[in-house]
């Protein structure tokens, strides 16, 4: 895990080397084959890969310190967020590193889409799974890094305005699924002692075949190993990888259509 908003500052210049891409937010497929189009999108066959401007800065190779989360007083969730069953992920994974890319300009739109002070919120159905995954990594001196969590519908609309290709960005619809329902997360892994990110082969929101969860072409053996470690940790918690993005994991019922939450991120 867009009313139409124009983002004039985005210049689409870079082209993907493959003529087709995975359907974004499709049901997870444990296969090395390229993923199929999502049943929640309009297109039935993959469309050409979008051309997207490269990030303004090089991919981050280390995560922000996770010690801040353990010292911060976590404010209460908004009334609307509580009614929707959302929780702050730091109450579940105290050592989590929160690096919400859409709260910065370091994302594929080059625009800050989330308000300052945005929080990583997830639906309560993901609590046990994330806690289990974090414990598995913690025993190995590693921590979860969260790039995205609950995503308001209005942001999904803006993203689709930038990349109007349902094979890469889920087409906004009348119901919430995945990130819009707070039931999917985008994560990676860092070393607890140094904050250095594990080698996953691509950065976040990389719109190339190398980002496929089970990709091997042009993906180093180290990156393949580290992706497998992340899948194994999340799998221990019952969280399934989306085959089109190594960083995207779905919780129980993530693709079930639900009413939009319209809960604030702050």
XYZ file of C-alpha atoms in Angstrom:
266
model
C 0.000 0.000 0.000
C -4.614 8.028 -4.782
C -9.002 12.794 -5.373
C -6.609 13.326 -8.324
C -3.724 15.611 -7.397
C -1.168 16.841 -9.917
C 2.458 16.535 -8.968
C 4.164 18.766 -11.465
C 7.554 18.407 -9.937
C 7.861 14.758 -10.914
C 9.739 14.177 -14.153
C 9.485 10.695 -15.518
C 12.767 9.948 -17.226
C 14.201 6.541 -16.388
C 13.015 3.438 -18.208
C 12.773 -0.071 -16.875
C 14.750 -2.612 -18.844
C 11.921 -5.154 -18.937
C 8.797 -4.531 -20.980
C 6.458 -5.936 -18.391
C 6.274 -5.804 -14.628
C 4.454 -7.442 -11.768
C 0.959 -6.514 -10.711
C 1.359 -4.469 -7.579
C -0.140 -5.820 -4.377
C -1.176 -9.130 -5.905
C -1.705 -12.209 -3.779
C 1.702 -13.656 -2.752
C 3.127 -16.339 -5.054
C 6.011 -18.482 -3.857
C 7.601 -18.925 -7.254
C 10.659 -17.806 -9.145
C 8.525 -16.924 -12.129
C 7.544 -13.253 -12.720
C 4.348 -12.476 -10.751
C 0.973 -12.260 -12.397
C -1.345 -9.276 -12.490
C -3.337 -8.532 -9.347
C -6.991 -9.492 -9.328
C -7.695 -6.111 -7.758
C -6.419 -4.220 -10.808
C -8.182 -3.531 -14.075
C -5.481 -4.838 -16.361
C -5.539 -8.587 -16.968
C -2.068 -8.755 -18.504
C 1.106 -6.903 -17.517
C 1.534 -3.495 -19.096
C 4.871 -1.958 -20.054
C 7.042 -0.949 -17.137
C 6.688 2.722 -16.172
C 9.435 5.250 -16.658
C 10.190 6.791 -13.334
C 12.731 9.392 -12.354
C 15.583 8.016 -10.264
C 15.701 8.962 -6.581
C 17.201 12.344 -5.826
C 19.618 10.682 -3.453
C 21.402 7.347 -3.552
C 19.719 4.455 -1.698
C 20.252 4.606 2.038
C 22.743 1.956 3.159
C 22.116 2.357 6.872
C 18.954 2.791 8.874
C 18.163 5.523 11.379
C 18.974 4.500 14.941
C 16.431 2.167 16.499
C 17.247 3.407 19.994
C 14.990 6.435 19.572
C 11.892 4.241 19.490
C 12.690 2.764 22.903
C 13.022 6.194 24.526
C 10.095 7.933 22.888
C 6.755 8.269 24.608
C 4.319 6.891 22.057
C 1.185 9.036 21.863
C -2.276 7.541 21.791
C -3.850 6.581 18.482
C -6.561 8.895 17.168
C -10.178 7.965 17.867
C -10.695 7.085 14.217
C -7.529 5.004 14.180
C -8.578 3.100 17.299
C -12.005 2.454 15.813
C -10.288 1.022 12.715
C -8.141 -1.295 14.847
C -4.847 0.468 14.104
C -1.873 0.322 16.458
C 1.514 2.048 16.443
C 4.067 -0.564 15.376
C 6.477 0.673 18.066
C 4.142 -0.722 20.716
C 4.535 -4.124 19.057
C 8.203 -3.992 18.037
C 9.918 -1.570 20.440
C 13.266 -1.730 18.621
C 11.738 -1.185 15.178
C 13.455 1.352 12.941
C 10.855 3.676 11.419
C 12.021 5.124 8.095
C 8.780 6.061 6.325
C 9.946 7.004 2.851
C 6.695 8.744 1.905
C 7.208 11.118 4.829
C 10.311 12.339 2.969
C 11.194 13.242 -0.620
C 13.344 10.089 -0.880
C 10.703 8.119 -2.798
C 9.704 7.569 -6.408
C 7.453 10.655 -6.497
C 10.174 12.982 -5.097
C 7.359 14.572 -3.069
C 6.630 14.251 0.647
C 3.261 12.487 0.678
C 2.857 11.968 4.426
C 2.576 14.762 6.991
C 5.370 15.541 9.392
C 5.132 13.301 12.391
C 3.537 10.475 10.402
C 3.524 7.190 12.277
C 3.862 3.564 11.215
C 0.388 2.206 11.926
C -0.739 -1.364 11.306
C -3.963 -3.250 11.832
C -4.120 -5.266 15.035
C -4.330 -8.480 12.973
C -0.621 -8.029 12.140
C 0.528 -7.652 15.743
C 1.383 -11.276 16.537
C 3.067 -11.836 13.178
C 5.285 -8.764 13.419
C 6.211 -9.547 17.008
C 7.236 -13.077 16.004
C 9.240 -11.894 12.999
C 11.053 -9.252 15.041
C 11.943 -11.794 17.738
C 13.388 -14.156 15.118
C 15.609 -11.372 13.749
C 16.517 -10.010 17.183
C 18.057 -13.345 18.144
C 20.376 -12.895 15.175
C 21.404 -9.343 16.036
C 19.048 -7.815 13.463
C 16.114 -5.394 13.515
C 13.149 -4.696 11.260
C 13.168 -1.436 9.310
C 9.745 -0.169 8.249
C 9.484 1.774 4.988
C 5.686 1.894 4.813
C 2.701 0.736 6.837
C -0.896 2.004 6.756
C -1.368 4.286 3.739
C -4.377 6.628 3.496
C -6.515 6.371 0.368
C -5.742 9.981 -0.561
C -2.044 9.108 -0.820
C -2.797 6.079 -2.996
C -4.629 8.413 -5.375
C -1.610 10.731 -5.582
C 0.757 7.821 -6.240
C -1.370 6.551 -9.089
C -1.362 10.042 -10.579
C 2.437 9.808 -10.746
C 2.633 6.216 -12.044
C -0.777 5.396 -13.588
C 0.160 1.785 -14.260
C -1.727 -0.801 -12.169
C 1.091 -3.293 -12.738
C 3.261 -1.167 -10.449
C 0.938 1.023 -8.369
C -2.402 -0.346 -7.201
C -5.279 1.449 -8.867
C -7.320 3.338 -6.246
C -10.784 1.878 -5.855
C -13.909 2.132 -3.741
C -12.528 -0.262 -1.124
C -9.368 -0.528 0.959
C -6.928 -3.399 0.618
C -3.322 -4.037 1.582
C -1.618 -0.823 2.794
C -4.855 1.153 2.641
C -6.362 -1.295 5.145
C -3.256 -1.263 7.365
C -2.726 -4.962 6.637
C 0.534 -4.823 4.653
C 3.981 -3.477 5.415
C 7.113 -2.640 3.441
C 10.179 -3.691 5.411
C 13.850 -4.498 5.253
C 16.465 -5.568 7.795
C 19.397 -3.832 9.486
C 22.173 -4.889 11.826
C 21.192 -3.909 15.335
C 24.721 -2.873 16.343
C 25.525 -0.603 13.391
C 22.231 0.190 11.681
C 23.673 -0.965 8.362
C 21.073 -2.404 6.025
C 21.445 -5.922 4.733
C 22.220 -6.263 1.029
C 18.891 -6.852 -0.712
C 19.970 -6.042 -4.264
C 17.721 -3.021 -4.864
C 16.393 -0.040 -2.998
C 12.772 0.637 -2.101
C 10.195 0.988 -4.914
C 12.596 -0.242 -7.568
C 10.440 -0.708 -10.657
C 12.603 -3.360 -12.319
C 12.512 -7.171 -12.451
C 15.380 -7.252 -9.950
C 12.851 -6.235 -7.281
C 10.862 -9.453 -7.708
C 10.984 -11.329 -4.415
C 12.467 -14.472 -5.969
C 14.566 -12.811 -8.680
C 17.967 -14.300 -9.433
C 19.012 -12.497 -12.620
C 21.312 -9.583 -11.772
C 20.743 -10.239 -8.060
C 23.829 -11.285 -6.090
C 23.889 -14.490 -4.080
C 24.275 -12.357 -0.955
C 21.124 -10.398 -1.773
C 19.233 -13.605 -2.539
C 20.321 -14.995 0.828
C 19.321 -11.854 2.723
C 15.925 -11.725 1.011
C 15.377 -15.346 1.985
C 16.244 -14.483 5.587
C 13.636 -11.703 5.586
C 11.005 -14.019 4.067
C 11.823 -16.670 6.639
C 11.462 -14.234 9.544
C 8.192 -12.785 8.283
C 6.929 -16.252 7.388
C 7.423 -17.343 10.992
C 4.785 -14.753 11.797
C 2.439 -15.861 9.028
C 3.201 -12.798 6.882
C 3.505 -13.565 3.167
C 5.766 -11.867 0.676
C 4.289 -10.296 -2.458
C 6.173 -11.894 -5.351
C 6.603 -8.590 -7.186
C 8.416 -6.766 -4.369
C 10.868 -8.371 -1.971
C 10.069 -5.751 0.699
C 6.244 -6.072 0.690
C 4.528 -8.449 3.115
C 0.813 -9.067 3.581
C -0.980 -9.896 6.795
C -4.130 -12.000 7.217
C -6.950 -10.911 4.931
C -4.928 -8.135 3.316
C -6.668 -8.473 -0.052
C -10.211 -8.581 1.333
C -12.019 -5.398 0.251
C -12.981 -3.203 3.198
C -14.291 0.342 3.706
C -11.645 3.065 3.541
C -10.318 3.924 6.989
C -9.679 7.679 6.544
C -7.629 7.562 9.731
C -4.862 10.164 10.206
C -1.223 9.122 10.245
C -0.350 11.409 13.149
